[in-house]
Coordinates of C-alpha atoms in Angstrom, one line a residue:
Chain A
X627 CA 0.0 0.0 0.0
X628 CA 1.1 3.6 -0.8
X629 CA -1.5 5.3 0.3
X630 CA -1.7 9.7 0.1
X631 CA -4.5 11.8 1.3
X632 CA -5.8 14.2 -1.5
X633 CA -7.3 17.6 -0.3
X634 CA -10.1 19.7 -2.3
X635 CA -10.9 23.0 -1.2
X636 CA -14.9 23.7 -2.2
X637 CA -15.8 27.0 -1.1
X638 CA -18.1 30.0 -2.5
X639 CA -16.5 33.4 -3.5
X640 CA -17.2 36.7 -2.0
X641 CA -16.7 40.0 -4.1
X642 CA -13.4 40.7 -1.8
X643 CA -10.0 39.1 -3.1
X644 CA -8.3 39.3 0.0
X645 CA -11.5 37.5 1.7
X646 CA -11.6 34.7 -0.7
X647 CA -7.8 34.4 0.1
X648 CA -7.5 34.3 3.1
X649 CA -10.5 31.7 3.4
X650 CA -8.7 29.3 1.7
X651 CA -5.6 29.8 3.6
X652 CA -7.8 28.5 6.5
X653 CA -9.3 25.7 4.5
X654 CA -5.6 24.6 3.4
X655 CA -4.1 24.4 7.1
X656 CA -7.1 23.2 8.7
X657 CA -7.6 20.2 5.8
X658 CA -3.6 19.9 6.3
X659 CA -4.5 19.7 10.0
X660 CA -7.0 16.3 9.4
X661 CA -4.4 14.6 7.3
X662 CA -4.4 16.4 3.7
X663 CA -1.3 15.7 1.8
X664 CA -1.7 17.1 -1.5
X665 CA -4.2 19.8 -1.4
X666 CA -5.8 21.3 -5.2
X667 CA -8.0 24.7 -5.1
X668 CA -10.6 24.9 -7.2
X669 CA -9.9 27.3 -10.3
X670 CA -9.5 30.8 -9.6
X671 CA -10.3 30.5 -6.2
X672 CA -9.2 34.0 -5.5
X673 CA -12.5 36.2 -7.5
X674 CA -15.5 34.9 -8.0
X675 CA -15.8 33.4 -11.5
X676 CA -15.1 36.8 -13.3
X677 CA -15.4 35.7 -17.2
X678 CA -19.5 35.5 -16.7
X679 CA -18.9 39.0 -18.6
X680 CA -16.0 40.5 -20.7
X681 CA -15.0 43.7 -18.8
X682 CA -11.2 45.5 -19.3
X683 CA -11.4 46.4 -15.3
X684 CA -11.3 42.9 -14.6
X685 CA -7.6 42.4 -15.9
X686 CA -6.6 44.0 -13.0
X687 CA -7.3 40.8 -10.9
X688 CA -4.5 39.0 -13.0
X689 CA -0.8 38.7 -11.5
X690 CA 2.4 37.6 -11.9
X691 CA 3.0 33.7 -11.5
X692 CA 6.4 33.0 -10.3
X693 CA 8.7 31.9 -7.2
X694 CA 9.2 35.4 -6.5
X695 CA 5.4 36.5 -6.6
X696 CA 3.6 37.6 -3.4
X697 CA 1.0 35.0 -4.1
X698 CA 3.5 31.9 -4.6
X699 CA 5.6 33.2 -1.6
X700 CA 2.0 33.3 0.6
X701 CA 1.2 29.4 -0.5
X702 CA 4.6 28.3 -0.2
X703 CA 5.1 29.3 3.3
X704 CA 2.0 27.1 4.1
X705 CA 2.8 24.4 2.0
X706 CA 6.2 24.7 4.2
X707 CA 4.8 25.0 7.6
X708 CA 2.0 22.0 7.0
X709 CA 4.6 19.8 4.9
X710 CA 2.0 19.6 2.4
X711 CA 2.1 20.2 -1.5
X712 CA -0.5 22.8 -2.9
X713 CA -2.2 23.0 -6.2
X714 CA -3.1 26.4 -7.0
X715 CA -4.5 28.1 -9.5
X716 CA -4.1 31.8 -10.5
X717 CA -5.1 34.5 -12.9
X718 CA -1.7 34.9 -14.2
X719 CA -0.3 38.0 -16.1
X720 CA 2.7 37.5 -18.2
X721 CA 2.8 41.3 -19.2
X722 CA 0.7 43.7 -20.7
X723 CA -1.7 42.1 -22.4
X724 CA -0.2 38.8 -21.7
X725 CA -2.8 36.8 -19.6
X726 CA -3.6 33.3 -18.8
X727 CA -5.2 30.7 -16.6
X728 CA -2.6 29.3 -14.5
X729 CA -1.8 26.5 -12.1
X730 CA 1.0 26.5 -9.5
X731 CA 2.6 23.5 -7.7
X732 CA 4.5 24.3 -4.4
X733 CA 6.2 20.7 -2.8
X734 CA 5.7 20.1 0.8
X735 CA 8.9 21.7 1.4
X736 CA 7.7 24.7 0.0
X737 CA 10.0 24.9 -3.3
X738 CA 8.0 25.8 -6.0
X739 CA 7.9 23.0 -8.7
X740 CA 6.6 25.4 -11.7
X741 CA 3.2 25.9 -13.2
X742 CA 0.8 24.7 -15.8
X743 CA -1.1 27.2 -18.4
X744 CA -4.4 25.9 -19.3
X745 CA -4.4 24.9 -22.9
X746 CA -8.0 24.2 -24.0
X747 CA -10.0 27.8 -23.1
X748 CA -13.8 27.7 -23.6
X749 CA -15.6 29.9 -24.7
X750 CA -19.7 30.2 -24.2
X751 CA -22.1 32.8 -23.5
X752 CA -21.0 33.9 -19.6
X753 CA -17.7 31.8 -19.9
X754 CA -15.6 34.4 -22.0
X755 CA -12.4 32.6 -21.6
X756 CA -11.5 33.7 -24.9
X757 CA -11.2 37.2 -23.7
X758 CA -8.9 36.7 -20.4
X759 CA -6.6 34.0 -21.1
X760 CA -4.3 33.3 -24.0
X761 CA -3.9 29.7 -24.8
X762 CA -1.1 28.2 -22.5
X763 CA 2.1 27.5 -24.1
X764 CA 3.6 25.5 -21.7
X765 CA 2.8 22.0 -22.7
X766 CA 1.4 18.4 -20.6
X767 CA 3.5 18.2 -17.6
X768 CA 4.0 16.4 -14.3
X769 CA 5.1 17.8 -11.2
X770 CA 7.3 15.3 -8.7
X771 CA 6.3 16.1 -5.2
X772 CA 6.8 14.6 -2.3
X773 CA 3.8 12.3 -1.9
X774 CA 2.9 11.5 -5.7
X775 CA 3.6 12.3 -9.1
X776 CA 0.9 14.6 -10.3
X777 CA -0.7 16.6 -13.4
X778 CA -2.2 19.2 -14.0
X779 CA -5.3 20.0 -16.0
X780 CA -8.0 22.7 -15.9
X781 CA -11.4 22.8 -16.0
X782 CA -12.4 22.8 -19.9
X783 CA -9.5 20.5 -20.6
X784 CA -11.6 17.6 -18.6
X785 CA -13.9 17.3 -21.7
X786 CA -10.3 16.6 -24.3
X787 CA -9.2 13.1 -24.0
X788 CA -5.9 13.7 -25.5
X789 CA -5.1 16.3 -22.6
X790 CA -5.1 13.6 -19.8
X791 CA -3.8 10.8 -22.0
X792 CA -0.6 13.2 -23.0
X793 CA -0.4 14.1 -19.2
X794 CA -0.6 10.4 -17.9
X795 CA 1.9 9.5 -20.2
X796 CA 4.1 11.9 -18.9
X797 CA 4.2 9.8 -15.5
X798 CA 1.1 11.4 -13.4
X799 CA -0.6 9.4 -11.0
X800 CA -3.1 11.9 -10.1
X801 CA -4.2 14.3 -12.4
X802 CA -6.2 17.5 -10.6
X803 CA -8.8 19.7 -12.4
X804 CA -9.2 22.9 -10.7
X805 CA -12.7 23.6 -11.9
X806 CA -15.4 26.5 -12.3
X807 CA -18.6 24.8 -13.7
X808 CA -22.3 25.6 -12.9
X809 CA -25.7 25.3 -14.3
X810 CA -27.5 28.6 -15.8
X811 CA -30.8 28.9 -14.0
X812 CA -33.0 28.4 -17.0
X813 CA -31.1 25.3 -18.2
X814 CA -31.0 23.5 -14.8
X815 CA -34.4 22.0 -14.7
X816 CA -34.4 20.4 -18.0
X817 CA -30.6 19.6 -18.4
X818 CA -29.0 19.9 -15.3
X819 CA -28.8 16.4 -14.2
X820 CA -27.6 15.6 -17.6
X821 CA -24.7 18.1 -17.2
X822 CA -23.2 17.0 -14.9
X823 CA -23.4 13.4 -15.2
X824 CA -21.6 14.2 -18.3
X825 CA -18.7 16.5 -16.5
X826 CA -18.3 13.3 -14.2
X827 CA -18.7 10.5 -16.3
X828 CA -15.7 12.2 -18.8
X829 CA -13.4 12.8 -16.1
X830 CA -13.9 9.3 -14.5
X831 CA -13.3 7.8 -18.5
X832 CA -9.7 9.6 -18.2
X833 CA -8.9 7.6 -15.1
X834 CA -10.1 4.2 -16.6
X835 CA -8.6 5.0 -20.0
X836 CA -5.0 6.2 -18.1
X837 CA -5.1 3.7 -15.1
X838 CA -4.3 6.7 -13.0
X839 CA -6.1 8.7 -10.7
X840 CA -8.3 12.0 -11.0
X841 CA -9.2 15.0 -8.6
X842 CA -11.4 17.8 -9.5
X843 CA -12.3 20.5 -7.4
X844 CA -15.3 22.9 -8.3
X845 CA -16.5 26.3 -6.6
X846 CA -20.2 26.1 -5.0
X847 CA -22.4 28.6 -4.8
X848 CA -24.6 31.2 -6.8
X849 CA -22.8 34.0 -8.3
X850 CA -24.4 36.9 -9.9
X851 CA -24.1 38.1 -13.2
X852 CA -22.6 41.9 -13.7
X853 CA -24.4 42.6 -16.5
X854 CA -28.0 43.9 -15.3
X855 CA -31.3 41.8 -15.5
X856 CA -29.1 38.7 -16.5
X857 CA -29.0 35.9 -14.1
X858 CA -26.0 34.4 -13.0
X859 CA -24.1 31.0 -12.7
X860 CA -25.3 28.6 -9.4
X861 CA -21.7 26.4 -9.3
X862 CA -22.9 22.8 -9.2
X863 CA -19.6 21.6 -6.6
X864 CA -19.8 18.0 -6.0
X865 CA -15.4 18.0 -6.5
X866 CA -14.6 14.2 -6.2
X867 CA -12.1 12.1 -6.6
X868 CA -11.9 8.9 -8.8
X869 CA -9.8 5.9 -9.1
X870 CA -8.4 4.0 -11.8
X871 CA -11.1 2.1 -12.7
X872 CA -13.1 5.2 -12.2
X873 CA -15.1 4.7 -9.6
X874 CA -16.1 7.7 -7.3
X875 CA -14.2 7.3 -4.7
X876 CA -15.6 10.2 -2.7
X877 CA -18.0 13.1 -3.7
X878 CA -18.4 16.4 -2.3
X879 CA -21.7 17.9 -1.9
X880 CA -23.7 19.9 -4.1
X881 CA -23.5 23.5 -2.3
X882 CA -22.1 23.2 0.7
X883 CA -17.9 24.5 1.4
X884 CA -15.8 21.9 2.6
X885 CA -12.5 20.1 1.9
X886 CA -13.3 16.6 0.7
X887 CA -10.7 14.7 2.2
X888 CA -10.0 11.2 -0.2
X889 CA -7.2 8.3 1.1
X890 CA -5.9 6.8 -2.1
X891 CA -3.9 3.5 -2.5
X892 CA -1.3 4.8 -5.6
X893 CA -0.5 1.1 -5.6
X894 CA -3.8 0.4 -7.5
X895 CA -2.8 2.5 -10.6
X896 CA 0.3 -0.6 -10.9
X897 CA -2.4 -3.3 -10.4
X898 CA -4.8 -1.9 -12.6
X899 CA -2.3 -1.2 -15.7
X900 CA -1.8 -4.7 -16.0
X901 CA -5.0 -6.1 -15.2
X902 CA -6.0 -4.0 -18.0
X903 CA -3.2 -3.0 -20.0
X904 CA -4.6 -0.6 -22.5
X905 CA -1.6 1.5 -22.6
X906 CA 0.8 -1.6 -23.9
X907 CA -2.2 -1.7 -26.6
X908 CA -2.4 2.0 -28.1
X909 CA -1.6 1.8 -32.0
X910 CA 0.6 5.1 -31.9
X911 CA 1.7 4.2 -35.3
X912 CA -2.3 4.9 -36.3
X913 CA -2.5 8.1 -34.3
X914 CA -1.5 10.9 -37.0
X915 CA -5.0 12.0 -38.1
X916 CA -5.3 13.8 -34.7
X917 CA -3.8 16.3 -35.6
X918 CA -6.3 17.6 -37.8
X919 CA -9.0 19.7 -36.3
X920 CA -11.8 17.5 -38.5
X921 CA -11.0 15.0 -41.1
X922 CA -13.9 14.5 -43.4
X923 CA -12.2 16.5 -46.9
X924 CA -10.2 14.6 -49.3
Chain B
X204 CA -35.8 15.9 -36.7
X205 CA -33.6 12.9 -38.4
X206 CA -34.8 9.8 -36.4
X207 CA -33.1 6.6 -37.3
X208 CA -34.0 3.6 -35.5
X209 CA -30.6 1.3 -34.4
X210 CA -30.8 -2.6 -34.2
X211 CA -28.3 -4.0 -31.8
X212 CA -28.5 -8.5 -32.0
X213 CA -27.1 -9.5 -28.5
X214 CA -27.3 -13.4 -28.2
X215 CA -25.7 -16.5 -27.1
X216 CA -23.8 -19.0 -29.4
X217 CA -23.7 -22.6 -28.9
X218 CA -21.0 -24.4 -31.1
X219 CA -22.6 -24.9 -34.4
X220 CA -21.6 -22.2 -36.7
X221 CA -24.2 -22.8 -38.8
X222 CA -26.8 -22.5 -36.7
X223 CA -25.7 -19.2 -35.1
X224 CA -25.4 -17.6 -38.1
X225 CA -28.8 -18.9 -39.2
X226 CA -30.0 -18.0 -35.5
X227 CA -28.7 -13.8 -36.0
X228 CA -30.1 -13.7 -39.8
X229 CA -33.5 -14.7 -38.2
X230 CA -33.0 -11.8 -35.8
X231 CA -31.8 -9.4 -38.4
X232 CA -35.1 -10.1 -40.5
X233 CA -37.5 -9.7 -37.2
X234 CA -35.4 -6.5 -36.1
X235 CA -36.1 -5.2 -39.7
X236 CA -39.8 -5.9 -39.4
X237 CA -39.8 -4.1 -36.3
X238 CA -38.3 -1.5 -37.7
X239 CA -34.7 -1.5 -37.3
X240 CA -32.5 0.7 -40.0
X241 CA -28.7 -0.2 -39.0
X242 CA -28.8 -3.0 -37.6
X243 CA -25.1 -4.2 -35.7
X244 CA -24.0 -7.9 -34.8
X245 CA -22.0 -8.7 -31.7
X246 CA -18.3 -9.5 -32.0
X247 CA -17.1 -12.4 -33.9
X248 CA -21.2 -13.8 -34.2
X249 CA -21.4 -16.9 -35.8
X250 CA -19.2 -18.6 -33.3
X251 CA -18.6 -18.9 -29.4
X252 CA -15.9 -16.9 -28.4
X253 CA -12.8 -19.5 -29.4
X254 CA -9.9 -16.8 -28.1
X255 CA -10.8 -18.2 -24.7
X256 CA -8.2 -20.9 -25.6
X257 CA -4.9 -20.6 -28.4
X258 CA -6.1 -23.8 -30.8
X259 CA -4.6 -24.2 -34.3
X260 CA -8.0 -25.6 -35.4
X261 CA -9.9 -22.7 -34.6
X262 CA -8.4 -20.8 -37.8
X263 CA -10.5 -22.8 -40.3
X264 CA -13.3 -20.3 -38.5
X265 CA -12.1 -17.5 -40.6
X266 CA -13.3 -16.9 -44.1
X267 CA -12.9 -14.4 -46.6
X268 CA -14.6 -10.6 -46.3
X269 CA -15.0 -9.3 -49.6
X270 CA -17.8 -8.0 -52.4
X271 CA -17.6 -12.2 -53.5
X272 CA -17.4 -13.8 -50.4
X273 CA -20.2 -15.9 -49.3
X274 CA -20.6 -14.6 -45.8
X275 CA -21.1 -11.6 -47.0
X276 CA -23.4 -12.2 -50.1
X277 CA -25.5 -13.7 -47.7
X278 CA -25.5 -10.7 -45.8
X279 CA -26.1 -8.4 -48.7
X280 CA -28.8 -10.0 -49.8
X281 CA -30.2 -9.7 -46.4
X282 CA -29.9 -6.0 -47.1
X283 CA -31.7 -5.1 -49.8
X284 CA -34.2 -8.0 -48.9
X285 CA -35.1 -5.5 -45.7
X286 CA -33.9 -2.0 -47.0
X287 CA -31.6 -2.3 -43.7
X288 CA -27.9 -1.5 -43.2
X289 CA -25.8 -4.4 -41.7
X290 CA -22.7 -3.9 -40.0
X291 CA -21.3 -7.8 -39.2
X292 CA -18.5 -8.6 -37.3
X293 CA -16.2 -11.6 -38.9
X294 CA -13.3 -13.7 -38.7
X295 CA -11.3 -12.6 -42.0
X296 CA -8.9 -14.5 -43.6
X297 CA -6.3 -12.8 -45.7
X298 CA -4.5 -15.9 -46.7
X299 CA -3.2 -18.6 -44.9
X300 CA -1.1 -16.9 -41.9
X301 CA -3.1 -14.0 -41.8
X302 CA -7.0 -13.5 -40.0
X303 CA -8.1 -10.6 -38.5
X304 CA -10.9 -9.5 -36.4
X305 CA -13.3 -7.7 -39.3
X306 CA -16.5 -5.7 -39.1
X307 CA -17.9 -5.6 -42.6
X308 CA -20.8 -2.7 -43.4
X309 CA -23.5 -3.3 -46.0
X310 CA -26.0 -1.0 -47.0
X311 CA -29.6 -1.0 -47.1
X312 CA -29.3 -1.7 -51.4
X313 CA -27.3 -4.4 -50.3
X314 CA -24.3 -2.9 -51.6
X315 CA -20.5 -4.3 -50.1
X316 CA -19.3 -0.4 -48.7
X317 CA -16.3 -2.2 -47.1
X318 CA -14.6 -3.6 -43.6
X319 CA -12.8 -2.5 -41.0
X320 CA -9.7 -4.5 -39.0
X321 CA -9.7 -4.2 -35.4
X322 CA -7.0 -2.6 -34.6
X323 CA -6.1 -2.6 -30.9
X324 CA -5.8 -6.4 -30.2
X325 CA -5.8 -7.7 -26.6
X326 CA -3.9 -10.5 -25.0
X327 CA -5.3 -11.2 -21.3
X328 CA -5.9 -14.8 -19.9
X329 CA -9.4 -16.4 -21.9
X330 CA -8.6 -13.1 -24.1
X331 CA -5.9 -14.5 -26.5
X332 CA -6.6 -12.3 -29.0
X333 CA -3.1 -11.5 -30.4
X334 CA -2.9 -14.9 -31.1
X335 CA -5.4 -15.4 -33.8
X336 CA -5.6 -11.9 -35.1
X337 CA -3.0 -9.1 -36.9
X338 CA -3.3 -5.5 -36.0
X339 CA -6.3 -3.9 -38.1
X340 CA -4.0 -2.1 -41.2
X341 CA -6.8 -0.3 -42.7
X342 CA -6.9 2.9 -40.3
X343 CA -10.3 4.3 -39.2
X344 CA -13.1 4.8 -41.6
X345 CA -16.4 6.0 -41.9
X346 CA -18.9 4.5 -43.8
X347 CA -21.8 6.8 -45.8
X348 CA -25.1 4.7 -45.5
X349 CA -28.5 5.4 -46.5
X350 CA -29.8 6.2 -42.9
X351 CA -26.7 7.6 -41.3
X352 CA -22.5 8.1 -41.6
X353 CA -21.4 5.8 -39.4
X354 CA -17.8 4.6 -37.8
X355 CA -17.1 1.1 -36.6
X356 CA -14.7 0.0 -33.8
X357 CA -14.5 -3.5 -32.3
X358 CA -14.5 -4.5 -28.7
X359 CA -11.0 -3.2 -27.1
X360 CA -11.1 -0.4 -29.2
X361 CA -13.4 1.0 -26.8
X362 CA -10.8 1.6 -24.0
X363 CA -8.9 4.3 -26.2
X364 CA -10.2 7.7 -26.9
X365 CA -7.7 8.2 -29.7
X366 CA -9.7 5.2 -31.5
X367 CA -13.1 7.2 -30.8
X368 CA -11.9 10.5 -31.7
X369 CA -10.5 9.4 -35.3
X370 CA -13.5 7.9 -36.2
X371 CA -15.5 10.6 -35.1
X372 CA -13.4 13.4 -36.9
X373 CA -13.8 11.2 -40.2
X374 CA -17.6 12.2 -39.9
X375 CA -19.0 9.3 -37.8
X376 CA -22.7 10.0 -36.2
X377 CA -23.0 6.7 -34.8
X378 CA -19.7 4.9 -33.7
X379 CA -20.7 1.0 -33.4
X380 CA -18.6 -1.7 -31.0
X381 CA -19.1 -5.2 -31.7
X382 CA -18.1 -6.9 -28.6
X383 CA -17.3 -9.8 -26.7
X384 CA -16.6 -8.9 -23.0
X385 CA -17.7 -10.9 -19.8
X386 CA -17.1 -12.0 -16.1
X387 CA -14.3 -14.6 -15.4
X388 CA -16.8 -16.3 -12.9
X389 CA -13.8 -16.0 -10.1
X390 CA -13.9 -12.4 -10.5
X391 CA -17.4 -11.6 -10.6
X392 CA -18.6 -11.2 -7.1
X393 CA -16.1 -8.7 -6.2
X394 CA -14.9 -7.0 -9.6
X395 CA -18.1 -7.4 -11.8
X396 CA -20.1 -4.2 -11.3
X397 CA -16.6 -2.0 -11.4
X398 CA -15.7 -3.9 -15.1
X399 CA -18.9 -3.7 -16.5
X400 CA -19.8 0.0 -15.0
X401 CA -16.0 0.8 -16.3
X402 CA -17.2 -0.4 -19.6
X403 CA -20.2 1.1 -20.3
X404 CA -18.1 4.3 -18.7
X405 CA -15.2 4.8 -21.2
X406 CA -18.1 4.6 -24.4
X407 CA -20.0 7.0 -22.5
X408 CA -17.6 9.4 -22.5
X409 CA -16.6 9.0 -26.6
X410 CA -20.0 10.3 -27.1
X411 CA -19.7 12.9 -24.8
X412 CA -16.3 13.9 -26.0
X413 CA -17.0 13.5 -29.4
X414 CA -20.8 15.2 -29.9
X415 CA -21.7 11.7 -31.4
X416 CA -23.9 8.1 -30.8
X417 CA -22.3 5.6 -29.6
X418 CA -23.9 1.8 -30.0
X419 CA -22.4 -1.6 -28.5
X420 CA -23.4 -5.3 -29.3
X421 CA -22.5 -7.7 -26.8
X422 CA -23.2 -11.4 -26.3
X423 CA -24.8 -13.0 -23.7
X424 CA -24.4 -16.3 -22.2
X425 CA -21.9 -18.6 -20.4
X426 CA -19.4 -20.4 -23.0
X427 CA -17.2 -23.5 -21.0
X428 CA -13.5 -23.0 -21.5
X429 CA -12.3 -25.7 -24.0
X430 CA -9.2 -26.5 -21.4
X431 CA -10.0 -28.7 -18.8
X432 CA -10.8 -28.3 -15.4
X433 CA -10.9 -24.3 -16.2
X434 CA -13.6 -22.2 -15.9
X435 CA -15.3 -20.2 -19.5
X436 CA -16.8 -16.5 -19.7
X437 CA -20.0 -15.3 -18.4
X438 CA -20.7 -12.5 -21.2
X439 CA -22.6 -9.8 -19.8
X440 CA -24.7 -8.7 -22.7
X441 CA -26.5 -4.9 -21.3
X442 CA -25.6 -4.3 -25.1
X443 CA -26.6 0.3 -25.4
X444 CA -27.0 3.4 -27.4
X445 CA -25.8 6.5 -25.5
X446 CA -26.4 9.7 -27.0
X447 CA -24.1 12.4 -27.6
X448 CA -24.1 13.4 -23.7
X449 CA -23.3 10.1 -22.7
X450 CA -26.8 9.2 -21.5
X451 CA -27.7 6.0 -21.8
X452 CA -31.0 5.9 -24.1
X453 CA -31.6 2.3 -24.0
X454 CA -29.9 -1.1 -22.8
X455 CA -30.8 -4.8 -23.4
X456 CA -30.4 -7.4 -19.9
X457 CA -27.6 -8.7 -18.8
X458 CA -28.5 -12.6 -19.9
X459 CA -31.1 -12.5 -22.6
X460 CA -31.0 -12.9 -26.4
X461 CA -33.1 -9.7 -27.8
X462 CA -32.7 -7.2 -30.8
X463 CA -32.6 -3.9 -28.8
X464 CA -34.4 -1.2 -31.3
X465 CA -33.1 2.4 -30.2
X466 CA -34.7 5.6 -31.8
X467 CA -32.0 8.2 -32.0
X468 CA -32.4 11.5 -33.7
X469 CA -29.2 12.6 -35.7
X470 CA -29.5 16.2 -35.2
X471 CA -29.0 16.3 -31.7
X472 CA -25.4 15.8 -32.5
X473 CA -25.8 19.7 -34.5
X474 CA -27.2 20.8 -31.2
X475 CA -24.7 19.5 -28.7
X476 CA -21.4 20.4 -30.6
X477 CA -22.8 23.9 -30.4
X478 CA -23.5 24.0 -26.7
X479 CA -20.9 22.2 -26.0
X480 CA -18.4 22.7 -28.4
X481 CA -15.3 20.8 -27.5
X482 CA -14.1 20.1 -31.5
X483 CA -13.7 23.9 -31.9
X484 CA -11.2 24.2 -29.1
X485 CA -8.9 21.1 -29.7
X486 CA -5.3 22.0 -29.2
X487 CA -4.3 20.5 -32.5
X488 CA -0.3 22.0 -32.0
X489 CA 0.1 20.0 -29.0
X490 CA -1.0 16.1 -29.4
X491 CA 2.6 15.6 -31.2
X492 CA 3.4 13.3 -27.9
X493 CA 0.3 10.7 -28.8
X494 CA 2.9 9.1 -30.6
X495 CA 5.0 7.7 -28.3
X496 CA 4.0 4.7 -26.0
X497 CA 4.8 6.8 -22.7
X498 CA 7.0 10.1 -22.2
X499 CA 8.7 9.5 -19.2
X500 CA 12.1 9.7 -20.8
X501 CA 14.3 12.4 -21.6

């Protein structure tokens, strides 16, 4: 047995930064303090979920990403004093103009292992990612920390197969989403269920296809649209974490904060990739067509 | 609306070939009459599952798959007897030395629109595969019948997106799975919800991922293992059409021989790639790493 406690941090956002910061500097020490090992936010857990409208102003939330930045220096002292690594993620500014949706690692020592830039940015009426963030540049990658090899994905790279294939075959046993996803009001009666049965069921398909594990965490709560007479998003939560053969292992709930603490046996993902060993199958000779966007003209 | 109604065949085999195959064209011509427009075959139909044990008797199963061959003349005429597309899956011989695992697609005029060769082959214990069969060398296809486009994919095919996502990106509404895949009766009470729920998961998710239906055949039945003193397979039939969310629209029992008949409507695939419109947003630049087995190495 190898066995690592993962740590989500659910929580609702305020309209205050340093609010929303400070909460889940509490969360982190206090799920440290139960036994978390490797603790993921959910996606810009700093603001509330600001790309429900496309507004200049809002740049000014973005910030520098780096070992020297105040916000990696904050999280890296608590990774330090808790011995535990953090997955953070952070509305990065590269420069002027230069923006993107980041991820931090910090190891439990506090040393901080580098970042991921999301690569696949959505964009949909009140989730303007296409506005904020500039596709990331920075590649699949795995961070070695103390207590597990781990990816990173974010939140609209869940739906892209080839995402968490490229970053399981870069080592990870765990991949995290840090994850903003809700229902619009007027869709949740009819298709709300469906949602996000489909959000889970995708993610838990990475794990089985991968033989690794996957942790997302996702924001509760309603937030309010800017833009007047417009309702906003209500986040549907329900972070969770799935094994290899992609079973739930543990669920949070629905709208409630709260860091879902889930022990996982790493051992399983060695077990597993034999039992079922799709990954000694995979025809990478036959693989070139994804590269196109479609492939349907001659 | 574009309604098309799918026919899925899920039965048991005993060990006369020629009365399976007489038993599935009976079913074929009642799932016709009931109003079945594509109607699929489980794996490798007209025989039990003989990759449970590696025999060098069992290749005089295979038989050619061509325009001329009488397998599939019988098929054809089948066809355009009923107005119905058949999609068949065969043991092909190439020449002696050379059999694959072959799906072979006629249309509703009868007409021969080709095969495809499975081409991620398995090797587990009762799942000899690589044994009797070559890697499929004709690549993914897509095949334009009268009712729909539609993409075949055998059995382990189903545990790799990469398979999915090709066939979808050659224009595939419906992706079909012939398939063999059951409980080892040793592992059933404790793994057999997990594998089957892990199953039914990872095809799930290539409709999800893919905007697009997805339809699997599978047998029913227990088949002895030909070594003695060893136990055979119980196949688990629950043969299903999900719809491009990954819903579940219909799915046939676990142990009895029916023709499931699934309504699907083509143009919710239109409507879902626009909501949720993951092809847009596929990070073609950055999949060059598919190609290798795993990327652990510098």
């Amino acid at each position: 047995m190898n066995k690592v406690n993962i740590g989500l941090i659910q929580h609702s956002c305020s309209d205050s930064v340093g609010k929303n910061f400070d909460k889940v500097l509490g969360m982190i020490a206090s799920a440290a303090k139960k036994g978390a090992k490797i603790i993921a936010t959910q996606e810009l857990f700093k603001s509330r979920y600001f790309c429900q409208h496309e507004s200049y102003e809002l740049f000014k939330l973005a910030e520098p990403v780096s070992e020297k930045a105040a916000v990696v220096k904050a999280l890296s002292s608590l990774a330090k004093k808790y011995k535990v690594v953090i997955v953070a993620s952070l509305f990065e500014k590269q420069a002027e103009g230069v923006y993107y949706n980041t991820t931090a690692v910090l190891d439990a020592d506090g040393k901080y292992l580098g970042k991921y830039r999301k690569m696949h940015i959505p964009d949909d009426p009140q989730f303007y990612e296409k506005f904020y963030f500039a596709p990331g540049d920075l590649g699949y990658q795995v961070f070695k920390t103390k207590y597990a090899d781990i990816g990173v994905l974010i939140c609209w790279d869940q739906w892209y197969p080839e995402a968490a294939r490229l970053t399981a075959l870069k080592g990870a046993q765990i991949i995290f989403y840090p994850t903003a996803i809700g229902w619009l009001p007027a869709d949740k009666a009819e298709y709300g269920v469906r949602q996000h049965d489909s959000w889970e069921t995708i993610q838990r398909a990475h794990a089985i296809a991968n033989g690794c594990f996957v942790a997302a965490t996702n924001r509760v709560g309603y937030e309010p649209n800017p833009e007047k007479g417009k309702e906003g998003i209500e986040f549907w939560g329900q972070s969770f974490v799935a094994d290899p053969y992609g079973t739930v292992v543990k669920r949070a709930s629905v709208n409630k904060e709260e860091a879902l603490i889930v022990s996982v046996d790493l051992d399983v993902i060695a077990s597993k990739r034999v039992q079922w060993p799709f990954l000694r199958d995979r025809r990478i000779d036959s693989y070139s067509a994804l590269y196109k966007r479609f492939d349907n003209e001659k």
